[in-house]
Coordinates of C-alpha atoms and ligand atoms in Angstrom, one line a residue:
M1 CA 8.5 3.2 -13.5
N2 CA 7.0 6.6 -12.9
H3 CA 3.6 7.8 -11.6
S4 CA 2.1 7.9 -15.1
T5 CA 2.0 4.1 -15.1
H6 CA -1.2 2.7 -13.6
L7 CA -1.1 -0.6 -11.8
I8 CA -3.6 -2.8 -10.1
L9 CA -2.1 -4.5 -6.9
P10 CA -3.9 -7.6 -5.6
S11 CA -4.0 -7.5 -1.8
L12 CA -3.1 -10.9 -0.2
L13 CA -5.4 -10.2 2.6
A14 CA -8.3 -11.3 0.5
S15 CA -6.5 -14.5 -0.8
D16 CA -6.7 -18.1 0.3
W17 CA -3.9 -18.4 2.8
S18 CA -4.3 -22.2 2.9
K19 CA -2.6 -22.3 -0.5
I20 CA -0.7 -19.0 -0.6
D21 CA 1.8 -20.1 -3.3
V22 CA -1.0 -21.0 -5.6
E23 CA -2.5 -17.6 -4.8
V24 CA 0.5 -15.7 -5.5
K25 CA 0.9 -17.4 -9.0
R26 CA -2.8 -16.8 -9.5
A27 CA -2.2 -13.1 -9.1
A28 CA 0.8 -13.1 -11.4
N29 CA -1.0 -15.2 -14.2
A30 CA -3.8 -12.6 -14.0
G31 CA -1.3 -9.9 -14.8
A32 CA -0.3 -8.5 -11.4
Q33 CA 3.1 -6.9 -11.6
W34 CA 3.1 -5.8 -7.8
L35 CA 1.5 -7.5 -4.8
H36 CA 0.3 -5.8 -1.7
L37 CA 0.9 -7.2 1.9
D38 CA -1.1 -6.0 4.7
V39 CA 0.6 -6.3 8.1
M40 CA -1.5 -5.7 11.1
D41 CA -0.7 -5.8 14.8
G42 CA -4.1 -5.7 16.5
N43 CA -3.1 -2.4 18.0
F44 CA -2.5 0.2 15.4
V45 CA -5.6 -1.3 13.7
D46 CA -8.4 -3.6 15.3
N47 CA -7.2 -6.8 13.4
I48 CA -4.2 -9.2 13.3
S49 CA -3.0 -10.4 10.0
F50 CA 0.6 -11.6 9.6
G51 CA 4.2 -10.5 10.3
P52 CA 7.6 -10.9 8.7
Q53 CA 7.7 -14.7 8.6
M54 CA 4.6 -14.8 6.3
V55 CA 6.1 -12.1 4.1
Q56 CA 9.3 -14.3 3.9
V57 CA 7.0 -17.1 2.8
V58 CA 5.4 -15.0 -0.1
R59 CA 8.9 -13.7 -0.9
K60 CA 9.9 -17.4 -1.6
C61 CA 6.9 -17.9 -3.9
T62 CA 7.7 -15.1 -6.4
D63 CA 10.0 -12.6 -7.9
M64 CA 7.2 -10.1 -8.1
Y65 CA 7.5 -6.5 -6.6
L66 CA 6.3 -6.9 -3.1
D67 CA 4.6 -3.8 -1.5
V68 CA 4.4 -4.2 2.3
H69 CA 1.9 -2.0 4.1
L70 CA 2.6 -1.9 7.9
M71 CA -0.4 -1.1 9.9
I72 CA 1.5 -1.4 13.1
H73 CA 2.8 0.8 16.0
R74 CA 6.5 0.8 16.3
P75 CA 7.5 0.4 12.7
D76 CA 10.9 1.5 13.7
H77 CA 11.3 -1.4 16.2
Y78 CA 10.2 -4.2 13.6
L79 CA 11.7 -2.6 10.6
E80 CA 14.8 -4.8 10.3
R81 CA 12.8 -7.9 10.4
F82 CA 10.8 -6.7 7.3
I83 CA 13.8 -5.4 5.5
K84 CA 15.5 -8.8 5.8
T85 CA 12.6 -10.5 3.9
G86 CA 13.8 -8.9 0.6
V87 CA 10.6 -7.0 -0.3
Q88 CA 10.9 -4.0 -2.7
N89 CA 8.7 -1.4 -0.7
I90 CA 7.9 -0.7 2.8
T91 CA 5.1 1.7 3.7
I92 CA 4.8 3.1 7.3
H93 CA 1.8 5.2 8.7
V94 CA 2.4 8.7 9.8
E95 CA 0.1 8.2 12.7
A96 CA 2.1 5.2 14.2
N97 CA 4.1 5.3 17.3
Y98 CA 7.8 5.8 16.8
D99 CA 10.6 5.7 19.4
T100 CA 12.8 7.4 16.9
S101 CA 10.8 9.3 14.2
V102 CA 9.0 9.0 10.9
A103 CA 11.8 10.6 9.2
E104 CA 14.5 8.4 10.7
T105 CA 12.4 5.2 9.9
L106 CA 12.0 6.3 6.0
K107 CA 15.6 7.0 6.0
R108 CA 16.5 3.6 7.3
I109 CA 14.2 2.0 4.6
R110 CA 16.0 4.0 1.9
A111 CA 19.3 3.3 3.3
A112 CA 18.6 -0.5 3.0
G113 CA 18.0 0.0 -0.8
L114 CA 14.3 -0.4 -0.6
H115 CA 11.6 2.0 -1.7
C116 CA 9.7 3.7 1.0
G117 CA 6.1 4.8 1.5
L118 CA 4.1 6.8 3.8
A119 CA 0.4 6.0 4.6
L120 CA -2.3 8.4 5.6
H121 CA -5.4 7.3 7.6
P122 CA -8.7 8.7 6.2
D123 CA -8.8 11.2 9.2
T124 CA -5.3 12.5 8.6
P125 CA -4.9 15.5 6.5
F126 CA -2.2 15.6 3.5
E127 CA -0.5 18.3 5.6
A128 CA 0.8 15.6 8.0
A129 CA 2.8 14.1 5.1
L130 CA 4.3 17.5 3.9
P131 CA 7.5 17.2 6.1
Y132 CA 8.3 13.8 4.2
V133 CA 7.2 14.4 0.7
R134 CA 10.6 14.8 -0.7
D135 CA 11.9 11.5 1.0
I136 CA 9.2 9.0 -0.2
D137 CA 8.6 7.0 -3.3
L138 CA 5.0 6.4 -2.6
L139 CA 2.2 8.2 -0.6
L140 CA -0.7 5.8 0.3
V141 CA -4.0 7.6 0.7
M142 CA -6.2 5.1 2.7
T143 CA -9.7 5.0 1.2
V144 CA -11.2 3.1 4.1
V145 CA -10.3 2.9 7.8
P146 CA -7.5 0.5 7.8
G147 CA -8.1 -3.0 9.3
F148 CA -10.3 -4.9 7.3
G149 CA -11.0 -5.7 3.6
G150 CA -14.5 -5.4 2.1
Q151 CA -15.3 -2.0 3.4
P152 CA -17.0 0.8 1.1
F153 CA -14.7 3.4 -0.7
M154 CA -14.8 6.8 1.4
E155 CA -14.9 9.0 -1.7
K156 CA -15.9 12.4 -0.1
E157 CA -13.6 12.0 2.8
T158 CA -10.6 11.0 0.9
M159 CA -10.7 12.3 -2.7
P160 CA -10.0 15.8 -2.0
K161 CA -6.9 14.9 -0.1
L162 CA -5.7 12.7 -3.0
A163 CA -6.1 15.6 -5.4
A164 CA -4.3 18.0 -3.0
A165 CA -1.3 15.5 -2.8
R166 CA -1.4 15.2 -6.7
D167 CA -1.5 19.0 -7.0
Y168 CA 1.4 19.5 -4.5
R169 CA 3.5 16.9 -6.1
D170 CA 3.2 18.3 -9.6
A171 CA 3.5 21.8 -8.5
H172 CA 6.8 21.0 -6.8
G173 CA 8.4 18.8 -9.3
L174 CA 8.1 15.7 -7.1
S175 CA 7.5 12.2 -8.4
F176 CA 6.1 9.9 -5.7
H177 CA 3.4 7.5 -6.7
L178 CA -0.1 8.0 -5.3
E179 CA -1.6 4.7 -4.0
V180 CA -5.1 4.1 -3.0
D181 CA -6.2 1.2 -0.7
G182 CA -9.7 0.1 0.3
G183 CA -12.9 -0.4 -1.4
I184 CA -11.2 -0.1 -5.0
A185 CA -13.3 -1.8 -7.8
T186 CA -14.2 -0.9 -11.4
A187 CA -16.6 1.7 -10.2
T188 CA -14.3 3.5 -7.8
A189 CA -10.7 3.0 -9.4
P190 CA -11.6 5.7 -12.2
I191 CA -12.6 8.1 -9.6
A192 CA -9.3 7.6 -7.7
K193 CA -7.7 8.0 -11.1
Q194 CA -9.3 11.3 -11.8
H195 CA -8.0 12.5 -8.4
G196 CA -4.4 11.5 -9.0
A197 CA -3.9 7.8 -8.0
N198 CA -1.7 5.5 -10.2
L199 CA -1.5 2.4 -7.9
Y200 CA -4.7 0.7 -6.9
V201 CA -4.8 -1.9 -4.2
C202 CA -7.6 -4.5 -4.7
G203 CA -8.4 -7.3 -2.3
T204 CA -12.1 -8.1 -2.6
S205 CA -12.4 -7.1 -6.2
A206 CA -9.1 -9.1 -7.2
F207 CA -8.6 -12.2 -5.1
G208 CA -12.3 -12.1 -4.1
A209 CA -13.8 -12.0 -7.5
P210 CA -15.3 -15.1 -9.1
D211 CA -12.9 -14.9 -11.9
M212 CA -9.7 -13.1 -11.0
N213 CA -8.3 -12.9 -14.5
Q214 CA -11.3 -11.2 -15.9
S215 CA -11.6 -8.9 -12.9
M216 CA -8.0 -7.9 -13.2
R217 CA -8.6 -7.0 -16.9
D218 CA -11.7 -5.1 -16.0
L219 CA -9.8 -3.2 -13.2
A220 CA -6.9 -2.4 -15.6
A221 CA -9.3 -1.2 -18.4
S222 CA -11.1 1.0 -15.8
V223 CA -8.0 3.1 -15.2
A224 CA -6.5 2.7 -18.9
Ligands
DX5_301 C1 -7.3 -2.5 4.5 C2 -6.1 -3.1 3.8 C3 -6.3 -3.3 2.4 C4 -7.4 -4.4 2.2 C5 -8.2 -3.8 1.0 O1 -6.8 -2.2 5.9 O2 -5.0 -2.1 3.9 O3 -5.2 -3.4 1.6 O4 -6.8 -5.5 1.7 O5 -9.3 -4.7 0.9 P1 -10.5 -4.3 -0.1 O6 -10.0 -4.1 -1.6 O7 -11.4 -5.5 -0.1 O8 -11.2 -3.0 0.4
ZN302 ZN1 -3.1 -2.2 2.6

């Protein structure tokens, strides 16, 4: 799959964790091909979600492509535990603390046979990703301050950066996906598409919608 394919990724953060297996199937039945898993350590972001054990539980529920977003310091330290869960993609933040380095951590993800992504906080310029753009499968441009679902889309702070990433990628013959995460709904997804996105993470607008099937159809239509 290349970056001309547009996908809606439900984020499990907004699902009902008391019946996670049912929720995973609900996403698949609503047409999701990829699921997004938000790992938060209460340190890199001001919230604690879940760790590798929960990722493992989700892995057991589905063969779907699992996209893990690590909002943690020391992704290098915890990496093996997430690799072992058998997910398809691991995204790390460029702003996190590393004992080794961002480059080394990306290399380890790739060496394990997984796809790797790099995420940028809304305050971080695209230039911070430049040293790594040849070594990633996905660039995640956060469209809210990471930590919580249900926040408003930061259009003017993040869309110029997304477009800059798209322009750089296309001018240099690169092929990484551009993912947006935070505040994505039918009104905002087309704006992100216009600026280069092709992967749209949706928490509130997917699992949180009154009718997830309908909402997933609407979201997909909004970026078709
Ligand atoms: C935010 C997380 C998101 C979150 C998005 O820190 O990375 O994946 O689930 O939630 P919504 O779609 O509600 O903004
Ligand atoms: Zn996320």
